[in-house]
Short mmCIF file of C-alpha atoms in Angstrom, two decimals:
data_model
loop_
_atom_site.label_atom_id
_atom_site.label_comp_id
_atom_site.label_asym_id
_atom_site.label_seq_id
_atom_site.Cartn_x
_atom_site.Cartn_y
_atom_site.Cartn_z
CA MET A 1 115.61 109.33 124.25
CA PRO A 2 116.16 105.66 123.18
CA ARG A 3 113.67 104.38 120.64
CA GLY A 4 110.68 102.55 122.12
CA ARG A 5 111.03 104.16 125.63
CA ARG A 6 108.26 106.43 126.89
CA PRO A 7 108.84 109.74 128.68
CA PRO A 8 108.41 109.71 132.47
CA GLY A 9 104.77 109.64 133.43
CA ASP A 10 103.60 108.49 130.02
CA THR A 11 101.47 105.35 130.45
CA GLY A 12 101.13 104.83 126.71
CA ARG A 13 97.36 105.35 126.88
CA ARG A 14 95.75 108.06 124.85
CA PRO A 15 92.75 110.11 125.79
CA ARG A 16 89.57 108.68 124.32
CA SER A 17 89.28 111.53 121.83
CA GLN A 18 92.74 110.75 120.44
CA ALA A 19 92.52 106.98 120.28
CA PRO A 20 92.74 105.54 116.77
CA HIS A 21 89.45 104.20 115.52
CA ALA A 22 88.86 101.19 113.32
CA GLY A 23 86.31 102.67 110.97
CA PRO A 24 85.77 105.71 108.79
CA ARG A 25 83.91 108.78 109.90
CA ALA A 26 82.02 110.73 107.30
CA GLY A 27 83.98 113.66 105.97
CA GLU A 28 87.23 112.86 107.79
CA THR A 29 90.48 113.48 105.89
CA PRO A 30 94.13 113.66 106.87
CA PRO A 31 95.33 116.91 108.41
CA GLY A 32 97.62 119.50 106.82
CA ARG A 33 99.09 118.86 103.40
CA SER A 34 97.54 115.38 103.23
CA ARG A 35 94.09 116.93 103.56
CA THR A 36 94.80 119.23 100.62
CA ILE A 37 96.08 116.37 98.48
CA ALA A 38 93.11 114.18 99.34
CA ARG A 39 90.65 116.89 98.33
CA ALA A 40 92.57 117.62 95.13
CA ARG A 41 92.47 113.96 94.11
CA GLY A 42 88.71 113.81 94.23
CA TYR A 43 87.99 111.42 97.09
CA ARG A 44 87.70 111.52 100.85
CA THR A 45 90.13 109.54 102.92
CA ARG A 46 91.58 109.54 106.40
CA ALA A 47 95.04 109.42 107.85
CA VAL A 48 96.94 106.16 107.68
CA GLU A 49 98.43 105.06 110.96
CA SER A 50 102.22 105.22 111.21
CA LYS A 51 104.22 102.01 110.88
CA PRO A 52 105.50 100.30 114.04
CA LEU A 53 109.01 101.28 115.08
CA VAL A 54 109.94 97.91 116.58
CA PRO A 55 109.40 94.37 115.29
CA SER A 56 106.14 92.72 116.35
CA PRO A 57 106.28 89.84 118.85
CA LEU A 58 106.30 86.38 117.34
CA TRP A 59 102.95 85.59 118.93
CA ARG A 60 101.14 88.56 117.38
CA PRO A 61 100.28 86.95 113.99
CA LEU A 62 98.81 83.97 115.84
CA ALA A 63 96.74 86.29 118.01
CA LEU A 64 95.42 88.18 114.98
CA VAL A 65 94.42 84.97 113.19
CA ALA A 66 92.80 83.63 116.36
CA ARG A 67 90.77 86.84 116.57
CA GLU A 68 89.49 86.33 113.04
CA LEU A 69 88.59 82.71 113.72
CA ALA A 70 86.64 83.81 116.78
CA ARG A 71 84.78 86.40 114.71
CA ALA A 72 83.89 83.73 112.16
CA LEU A 73 82.60 81.36 114.85
CA LEU A 74 80.57 84.04 116.60
CA GLY A 75 79.16 85.45 113.37
CA PRO A 76 76.11 83.14 113.27
CA VAL A 77 75.26 84.14 116.84
CA ALA A 78 74.94 87.77 115.79
CA LEU A 79 72.30 86.79 113.23
CA ALA A 80 69.86 86.32 116.10
CA TRP A 81 69.38 90.11 116.27
CA ARG A 82 70.62 91.20 112.88
CA VAL A 83 68.05 89.23 110.89
CA PRO A 84 65.00 90.56 112.80
CA ALA A 85 66.41 94.09 112.59
CA PHE A 86 66.85 93.73 108.84
CA LEU A 87 63.34 92.35 108.31
CA PHE A 88 61.91 95.23 110.34
CA ALA A 89 63.70 97.81 108.17
CA SER A 90 63.69 95.91 104.87
CA ARG A 91 60.94 97.98 103.23
CA ALA A 92 62.85 101.21 103.89
CA ALA A 93 66.10 99.60 102.71
CA ARG A 94 64.51 98.56 99.41
CA ALA A 95 63.07 102.05 98.91
CA GLU A 96 66.51 103.59 99.51
CA PHE A 97 68.08 101.20 97.01
CA LEU A 98 65.60 102.24 94.33
CA GLU A 99 66.67 105.85 94.89
CA ASP A 100 70.34 104.86 94.64
CA LEU A 101 69.72 103.04 91.34
CA ALA A 102 68.93 106.35 89.67
CA ALA A 103 72.00 108.16 91.05
CA GLU A 104 74.67 109.29 88.58
CA PRO A 105 78.13 108.88 90.13
CA ASN A 106 81.14 111.15 89.82
CA ILE A 107 83.89 109.08 88.22
CA PHE A 108 87.18 109.42 90.07
CA GLN A 109 89.57 111.80 88.33
CA PRO A 110 92.89 112.63 90.05
CA VAL A 111 94.09 116.22 89.95
CA GLY A 112 97.78 117.09 89.86
CA GLU A 113 100.84 114.88 89.65
CA LEU A 114 101.79 112.05 91.95
CA SER A 115 104.73 112.55 94.29
CA LEU A 116 105.90 109.14 95.49
CA PRO A 117 108.82 108.11 97.71
CA ASP A 118 112.27 107.58 96.19
CA LYS A 119 112.35 103.99 97.43
CA PRO A 120 110.23 101.30 95.72
CA LEU A 121 106.78 100.86 97.25
CA CYS A 122 105.91 97.43 98.61
CA ILE A 123 102.35 96.55 97.56
CA LEU A 124 100.53 93.48 98.83
CA ILE A 125 97.87 92.51 96.27
CA SER A 126 95.45 89.63 96.67
CA CYS A 127 92.84 87.80 94.59
CA ALA A 128 90.86 84.67 95.42
CA GLU A 129 89.06 83.84 92.17
CA ALA A 130 89.89 83.61 88.48
CA SER A 131 87.90 86.74 87.62
CA GLY A 132 89.62 88.65 90.41
CA GLU A 133 93.01 87.49 89.18
CA ILE A 134 92.33 89.04 85.77
CA HIS A 135 91.62 92.37 87.48
CA ALA A 136 94.69 91.96 89.69
CA LEU A 137 96.93 91.30 86.68
CA ASN A 138 95.73 94.44 84.95
CA LEU A 139 96.06 96.43 88.17
CA VAL A 140 99.70 95.39 88.66
CA THR A 141 100.45 96.62 85.12
CA ALA A 142 98.60 99.90 85.75
CA LEU A 143 100.38 100.50 89.07
CA ARG A 144 103.78 99.98 87.47
CA GLN A 145 102.93 102.34 84.63
CA ALA A 146 101.60 105.03 86.99
CA ALA A 147 104.74 104.79 89.14
CA ARG A 148 106.96 105.18 86.07
CA GLU A 149 104.99 108.20 84.91
CA ALA A 150 105.46 109.75 88.35
CA GLY A 151 109.24 109.22 88.10
CA ALA A 152 109.21 106.76 90.99
CA PRO A 153 110.92 103.35 91.18
CA GLU A 154 108.86 100.37 90.07
CA PRO A 155 106.84 98.97 93.00
CA GLU A 156 107.61 95.60 94.51
CA PHE A 157 104.63 93.22 94.62
CA LEU A 158 103.80 90.28 96.81
CA GLY A 159 100.46 88.66 97.48
CA LEU A 160 97.94 85.91 96.90
CA GLY A 161 97.08 84.59 93.46
CA GLY A 162 97.74 81.97 90.84
CA PRO A 163 100.48 81.25 88.30
CA ALA A 164 99.40 84.12 86.04
CA LEU A 165 100.09 86.63 88.82
CA ALA A 166 103.42 84.96 89.57
CA ALA A 167 104.36 85.31 85.90
CA GLN A 168 103.93 89.07 86.29
CA GLY A 169 106.73 89.14 88.86
CA VAL A 170 104.54 89.05 91.97
CA GLU A 171 106.00 87.12 94.92
CA ILE A 172 103.21 84.63 95.65
CA LEU A 173 102.54 83.81 99.31
CA GLY A 174 99.72 81.39 98.50
CA ASP A 175 97.23 80.42 95.80
CA PRO A 176 93.54 80.59 96.82
CA VAL A 177 92.46 80.87 93.16
CA SER A 178 92.79 77.12 92.65
CA ARG A 179 90.24 76.55 95.44
CA SER A 180 87.65 79.00 94.14
CA THR A 181 85.65 76.52 92.03
CA MET A 182 84.88 74.21 94.97
CA GLY A 183 81.49 74.01 96.61
CA PHE A 184 80.64 74.25 100.31
CA ALA A 185 82.04 70.82 101.12
CA GLY A 186 85.25 71.73 99.34
CA VAL A 187 85.59 74.91 101.38
CA ILE A 188 85.13 72.99 104.64
CA GLY A 189 87.80 70.53 103.58
CA ALA A 190 90.11 73.38 102.62
CA LEU A 191 89.70 75.20 105.94
CA PRO A 192 93.20 74.27 107.19
CA PHE A 193 94.61 75.61 103.91
CA PHE A 194 92.88 78.97 104.31
CA VAL A 195 93.82 79.28 108.00
CA GLY A 196 97.44 78.62 107.06
CA LEU A 197 97.16 81.13 104.23
CA VAL A 198 95.85 83.87 106.52
CA LEU A 199 98.55 83.09 109.07
CA LYS A 200 101.27 83.35 106.43
CA VAL A 201 99.99 86.75 105.30
CA ALA A 202 99.67 87.91 108.92
CA ARG A 203 103.29 87.02 109.61
CA ARG A 204 104.39 88.96 106.56
CA MET A 205 102.34 91.99 107.54
CA CYS A 206 103.62 91.96 111.10
CA GLY A 207 107.21 91.56 109.94
CA ARG A 208 108.09 93.40 106.77
CA CYS A 209 105.08 95.69 106.53
CA PRO A 210 103.93 96.49 102.99
CA ASP A 211 103.12 100.10 102.21
CA ILE A 212 99.56 99.22 101.25
CA PHE A 213 97.25 96.20 100.99
CA VAL A 214 95.08 95.96 97.84
CA PRO A 215 92.56 93.10 97.93
CA VAL A 216 90.53 92.51 94.76
CA ASP A 217 86.88 91.47 95.19
CA SER A 218 86.19 88.30 97.33
CA PRO A 219 85.30 89.93 100.68
CA ALA A 220 84.91 86.59 102.50
CA LEU A 221 88.68 86.09 102.43
CA HIS A 222 89.79 89.68 102.17
CA LEU A 223 87.96 91.30 105.07
CA PRO A 224 89.80 89.16 107.67
CA LEU A 225 93.06 89.94 105.90
CA ALA A 226 92.16 93.63 105.79
CA ARG A 227 91.48 93.71 109.53
CA ILE A 228 94.87 92.09 110.12
CA ALA A 229 96.46 94.69 107.84
CA ARG A 230 94.87 97.56 109.75
CA SER A 231 96.09 96.04 113.03
CA CYS A 232 99.59 96.10 111.53
CA SER A 233 99.20 99.78 110.47
CA VAL A 234 98.92 98.87 106.78
CA PRO A 235 96.33 100.91 104.85
CA VAL A 236 93.74 99.02 102.80
CA VAL A 237 92.21 99.87 99.41
CA HIS A 238 89.59 97.37 98.28
CA PHE A 239 89.17 97.12 94.50
CA VAL A 240 85.64 95.97 93.51
CA THR A 241 83.27 96.79 96.33
CA PRO A 242 81.23 93.87 97.72
CA GLN A 243 77.59 93.53 96.72
CA TYR A 244 76.25 94.07 100.21
CA TRP A 245 73.53 96.21 98.66
CA GLY A 246 71.92 93.01 97.37
CA TRP A 247 72.25 90.61 100.28
CA ALA A 248 72.74 90.91 104.07
CA PRO A 249 73.50 94.66 104.09
CA TRP A 250 74.32 94.65 107.81
CA ARG A 251 77.82 93.48 106.83
CA VAL A 252 78.65 96.95 105.53
CA GLY A 253 79.28 98.25 109.07
CA ALA A 254 82.31 96.01 109.59
CA TYR A 255 83.40 96.70 106.03
CA GLY A 256 83.45 100.46 106.54
CA GLN A 257 85.52 100.06 109.68
CA THR A 258 88.08 97.92 107.84
CA VAL A 259 88.97 99.62 104.56
CA ASN A 260 90.58 103.03 104.13
CA LEU A 261 89.17 103.37 100.62
CA ALA A 262 86.69 101.30 98.60
CA LEU A 263 86.77 101.41 94.80
CA SER A 264 83.30 100.88 93.30
CA ILE A 265 82.59 99.59 89.80
CA LEU A 266 78.79 99.93 89.38
CA PRO A 267 77.19 103.39 89.09
CA PHE A 268 74.68 103.01 91.92
CA GLU A 269 77.23 101.77 94.47
CA PRO A 270 78.76 105.13 95.54
CA ALA A 271 75.39 106.48 96.69
CA TRP A 272 74.58 103.27 98.56
CA PHE A 273 77.94 103.12 100.36
CA ALA A 274 77.93 106.86 101.07
CA ARG A 275 74.66 106.44 103.01
CA ARG A 276 76.59 104.11 105.29
CA ALA A 277 79.67 106.30 105.78
CA VAL A 278 82.03 104.16 103.70
CA THR A 279 84.82 106.11 102.00
CA VAL A 280 84.41 105.27 98.31
CA ALA A 281 85.77 106.36 94.93
CA HIS A 282 83.97 105.29 91.76
CA VAL A 283 86.39 104.07 89.09
CA GLY A 284 84.03 102.23 86.74
CA HIS A 285 83.97 98.61 85.64
CA PRO A 286 87.37 97.03 84.83
CA LEU A 287 85.79 94.65 82.32
CA LEU A 288 85.33 97.61 79.97
CA ASP A 289 89.13 97.95 79.71
CA GLU A 290 89.07 94.72 77.70
CA LEU A 291 85.70 95.06 75.98
CA GLY A 292 86.26 98.68 74.95
CA GLU A 293 88.61 97.60 72.17
CA GLN A 294 86.29 94.93 70.80
CA PRO A 295 83.53 95.83 68.35
CA GLY A 296 79.93 95.21 69.38
CA ARG A 297 77.45 93.43 67.14
CA GLN A 298 75.18 95.26 64.73
CA GLN A 299 71.66 96.28 65.75
CA PRO A 300 69.32 93.34 64.94
CA ARG A 301 66.41 93.77 62.53
CA ALA A 302 62.84 93.02 63.52
CA ASP A 303 62.55 90.50 60.65
CA GLU A 304 65.81 88.71 61.48
CA LEU A 305 65.46 85.01 62.18
CA CYS A 306 66.98 83.44 65.27
CA GLN A 307 69.45 80.93 63.88
CA ARG A 308 71.97 80.64 66.72
CA VAL A 309 71.59 80.58 70.51
CA VAL A 310 74.47 80.64 72.99
CA VAL A 311 74.04 78.97 76.37
CA LEU A 312 76.14 80.41 79.20
CA PRO A 313 75.89 78.15 82.29
CA GLY A 314 78.61 79.86 84.34
CA SER A 315 82.19 78.95 85.20
CA ARG A 316 81.86 77.23 88.57
CA ALA A 317 81.27 73.50 88.68
CA GLY A 318 78.30 73.66 91.05
CA THR A 319 76.58 76.39 89.04
CA ILE A 320 77.04 74.44 85.80
CA ARG A 321 75.66 71.22 87.31
CA ARG A 322 72.56 72.97 88.66
CA ASN A 323 71.75 75.16 85.68
CA LEU A 324 72.89 73.59 82.42
CA PRO A 325 70.39 70.67 82.34
CA SER A 326 67.46 73.02 83.03
CA MET A 327 68.68 75.52 80.44
CA LEU A 328 68.99 72.88 77.71
CA SER A 329 65.60 71.43 78.66
CA ALA A 330 63.96 74.85 78.33
CA LEU A 331 65.54 75.37 74.90
CA GLU A 332 64.55 71.90 73.71
CA LEU A 333 60.91 72.43 74.72
CA ALA A 334 60.72 75.99 73.40
CA ARG A 335 62.29 75.32 70.00
CA GLY A 336 59.61 72.79 69.08
CA GLN A 337 60.16 71.37 65.61
CA ASP A 338 62.82 73.92 64.63
CA GLN A 339 65.70 71.62 63.85
CA GLU A 340 67.66 74.34 62.05
CA LEU A 341 68.39 76.23 65.27
CA GLU A 342 72.05 75.98 66.33
CA VAL A 343 72.59 75.71 70.08
CA VAL A 344 76.12 76.20 71.47
CA VAL A 345 77.31 76.03 75.07
CA VAL A 346 80.08 78.59 75.47
CA GLN A 347 82.77 78.67 78.16
CA ARG A 348 85.24 81.50 78.60
CA ASP A 349 88.06 78.94 78.86
CA ALA A 350 88.56 75.18 78.92
CA GLY A 351 88.58 74.83 82.71
CA GLN A 352 85.21 73.03 82.86
CA ARG A 353 85.27 71.32 79.46
CA GLU A 354 85.13 67.78 80.85
CA LEU A 355 82.21 68.61 83.14
CA VAL A 356 80.16 70.19 80.34
CA GLU A 357 80.92 67.29 78.00
CA SER A 358 79.79 64.78 80.63
CA ILE A 359 76.50 66.66 81.15
CA LEU A 360 75.84 66.80 77.41
CA GLN A 361 76.55 63.08 77.19
CA ASP A 362 74.21 62.28 80.09
CA LEU A 363 71.45 64.32 78.41
CA GLN A 364 72.17 62.62 75.07
CA ALA A 365 72.59 66.07 73.59
CA THR A 366 76.10 65.75 72.19
CA GLY A 367 74.94 65.68 68.57
CA ARG A 368 72.40 68.52 68.94
CA VAL A 369 74.35 70.93 71.15
CA GLY A 370 77.84 72.23 70.43
CA LEU A 371 80.54 73.25 72.91
CA VAL A 372 83.03 76.08 72.42
CA CYS A 373 85.74 76.98 74.95
CA GLY A 374 87.33 80.37 74.42
CA GLY A 375 86.53 83.17 72.00
CA LEU A 376 83.52 84.31 74.02
CA GLU A 377 83.10 87.69 72.32
CA GLU A 378 83.30 86.16 68.85
CA GLU A 379 80.65 83.58 69.74
CA LEU A 380 78.34 86.25 71.14
CA GLY A 381 78.80 88.35 68.04
CA THR A 382 77.35 85.64 65.80
CA ALA A 383 74.32 84.77 67.98
CA GLN A 384 70.80 86.20 67.97
CA LEU A 385 69.88 85.16 71.54
CA ALA A 386 71.57 84.07 74.76
CA LEU A 387 70.30 81.92 77.62
CA SER A 388 72.56 82.81 80.53
CA VAL A 389 72.98 82.45 84.25
CA SER A 390 73.37 85.65 86.23
CA GLY A 391 76.95 86.83 86.65
CA THR A 392 79.70 88.96 85.17
CA VAL A 393 79.09 87.41 81.75
CA LEU A 394 75.92 89.53 81.48
CA LEU A 395 78.17 92.54 80.94
CA ASP A 396 79.66 90.77 77.92
CA LEU A 397 76.11 90.39 76.60
CA LEU A 398 75.47 94.05 77.34
CA HIS A 399 78.55 95.07 75.38
CA GLN A 400 77.26 93.12 72.39
CA ARG A 401 73.67 94.42 72.92
CA LEU A 402 72.65 90.77 72.69
CA PRO A 403 69.07 89.90 73.78
CA ALA A 404 68.98 87.30 76.52
CA VAL A 405 66.91 85.39 79.05
CA VAL A 406 68.56 85.12 82.48
CA VAL A 407 68.09 82.15 84.80
CA TYR A 408 69.50 80.93 88.07
CA ARG A 409 68.51 77.70 89.76
CA ALA A 410 68.70 77.62 93.55
CA GLU A 411 70.43 74.68 95.16
CA THR A 412 67.70 74.11 97.78
CA ARG A 413 64.20 75.37 98.62
CA ARG A 414 65.72 77.08 101.64
CA GLN A 415 68.03 79.09 99.38
CA LEU A 416 65.04 80.06 97.23
CA TRP A 417 63.09 81.18 100.32
CA LEU A 418 66.01 83.20 101.64
CA ALA A 419 66.49 84.94 98.31
CA ARG A 420 62.83 85.93 98.11
CA HIS A 421 62.79 87.35 101.63
CA PHE A 422 66.29 88.77 102.05
CA LEU A 423 67.28 90.20 98.66
CA THR A 424 67.10 93.97 98.83
CA THR A 425 67.09 94.46 95.05
CA PRO A 426 64.07 94.27 92.71
CA TRP A 427 66.12 92.26 90.18
CA PHE A 428 69.14 89.99 90.52
CA SER A 429 70.76 90.49 87.12
CA SER A 430 73.24 93.36 86.77
CA VAL A 431 71.86 94.53 83.42
CA ASN A 432 68.38 95.07 84.84
CA LEU A 433 69.84 96.92 87.82
CA LEU A 434 71.76 99.21 85.47
CA ALA A 435 68.64 99.77 83.40
CA GLY A 436 66.40 100.35 86.40
CA ARG A 437 63.82 98.01 84.88
CA GLU A 438 63.51 94.48 83.54
CA VAL A 439 65.13 94.44 80.11
CA TYR A 440 66.28 90.83 80.37
CA PRO A 441 63.53 88.46 81.56
CA GLU A 442 64.94 86.77 84.65
CA PHE A 443 63.88 83.63 86.51
CA PHE A 444 65.04 82.33 89.88
CA PHE A 445 63.74 78.83 90.62
CA GLN A 446 64.54 75.54 92.32
CA GLU A 447 62.66 72.84 90.45
CA PRO A 448 64.68 71.14 87.67
CA ALA A 449 61.82 71.35 85.16
CA PRO A 450 61.45 74.77 83.51
CA SER A 451 58.36 76.75 84.46
CA PRO A 452 55.71 77.77 81.89
CA GLU A 453 56.80 81.40 82.32
CA LEU A 454 60.41 80.53 81.50
CA LEU A 455 59.35 78.50 78.47
CA ALA A 456 57.23 81.39 77.23
CA ALA A 457 60.14 83.85 77.60
CA VAL A 458 62.54 81.54 75.74
CA ALA A 459 59.97 80.90 72.99
CA ARG A 460 59.48 84.65 72.57
CA GLY A 461 63.24 85.16 72.33
CA LEU A 462 63.48 82.48 69.65
CA GLY A 463 60.50 83.48 67.54
CA ASP A 464 59.86 87.20 68.03
CA GLY A 465 62.34 89.29 66.06
CA ALA A 466 60.59 92.53 67.06
CA TRP A 467 61.12 91.72 70.74
CA ARG A 468 64.80 90.99 70.15
CA ALA A 469 65.24 94.29 68.32
CA GLU A 470 63.49 96.23 71.10
CA CYS A 471 65.54 94.44 73.78
CA SER A 472 68.77 95.32 71.95
CA ARG A 473 67.76 99.00 71.77
CA ALA A 474 66.86 99.01 75.46
CA LEU A 475 70.42 97.93 76.31
CA GLU A 476 71.85 101.28 75.20
CA GLU A 477 70.98 103.03 78.46
CA PRO A 478 72.51 100.46 80.86
CA ALA A 479 75.61 100.38 78.63
CA ARG A 480 75.91 104.15 78.93
CA ARG A 481 75.50 104.04 82.69
CA LEU A 482 78.28 101.49 83.05
CA GLY A 483 80.71 104.26 82.12
CA PRO A 484 83.85 104.60 79.99
CA PRO A 485 86.93 102.32 79.89
CA GLY A 486 89.97 103.16 82.03
CA ALA A 487 88.75 101.80 85.37
CA THR A 488 91.97 99.94 86.15
CA ARG A 489 94.15 103.00 85.56
CA ARG A 490 91.85 105.14 87.71
CA ALA A 491 92.06 102.48 90.44
CA ALA A 492 95.87 102.53 90.28
CA LEU A 493 95.96 106.32 90.62
CA ALA A 494 93.56 106.21 93.56
CA ILE A 495 95.74 103.61 95.30
CA LEU A 496 98.96 105.55 94.80
CA GLY A 497 97.17 108.75 95.78
CA LEU A 498 96.30 107.21 99.14
CA VAL A 499 99.93 106.18 99.64
CA GLN A 500 100.99 109.75 98.88
CA ALA A 501 98.35 111.24 101.18
CA GLY A 502 99.45 108.96 104.02
#
């Protein structure tokens, strides 16, 4: 029978029980040999839909993008019932999260050897922020190495990212990384760019279908792309699960219906996602692949003086503008007459050097506060205390067992109110969540002047060596829970295992 023609009497419609579904069902795995492979590789998955046999119509990418725009426009309407439903069940949700915090995950460990196709795989990989691009770069290297070890041809890569990803031989369809440091107004102005970006990816998926789509972090951009991929019969593995457990958890329903496999990085995430029928494999935190080779600092003594403080105001322009003045003000008030204390603002790279220098100049702090761009781990290793915003950098502090005070200044009173009523976690810093208690004092506020409680915590960090020593010892347990290095390699094997199972 000619390709694309149905048998007589076949309307093309399937019975309801056979229709493909958009989301995962708990415990479902591919039939036959694929089911055996999926079980052997240590995670649950489901069958990947077969690729289309005929080219997609030219209008289909436009229709898929229009569908995503409609979802985005109608999203606020759905809040009318989602918010009251969340508030009604919020106490139970917080109680469940406390149970999940104590769960010990099973780290993904593949069993057996990979058996990949003889032709090169086509992998679409995507990142939208600088931190995600670092993970994507390492993942591309790990995927190539895993394919070589399996005796398969080197995969072909295309996707979204910056120049660093292009230098790794990835065919770049667009660069959202350069837009990631903009605030809300910048995002609104860049809306045509992002719509064009999604349309370009949709056309590629509907034309030359990749074998798999691997988005890294950034669910705001990647969930629409993942839905488009699934509509084009492209399986999706999301590396770095979104933090829906902390904010607006109702979003996890759409997430579970979109991804074939989610790769978690924090130890309490598998239990939380499993409650909501999301297929997840825990690979551990990719940051440890870099930090694992770097020595941590020595355990501080109770009689050690605090001679050096590092200030970590974040990497985004808006976060730096909101937090750095308050952080320096708190240090200035807490240090009193101690003019020997060295205060250094540290940036992971030089991307925001001019902004930090302008803030220091406006505060007339250029002579009293230093600025270092690059060499983050070395700077942390020589400090006795850190004053840091909440973010991934806290894991660098954890690696060094460096005592710290964590702050985050809200942009508006409304944002502060929303955080107090809608956060489902007892703490907002990752280290405290890993510890299951408050090891780092944390403060979420909106007023520019530091509160008495914040000043007291900073003063204790500066003057109480016994507290710093106890804080450093208390960081051993969250560091243990974060798991071993090797997350990126485990992620690569999980991705290729899904390709094989499909």
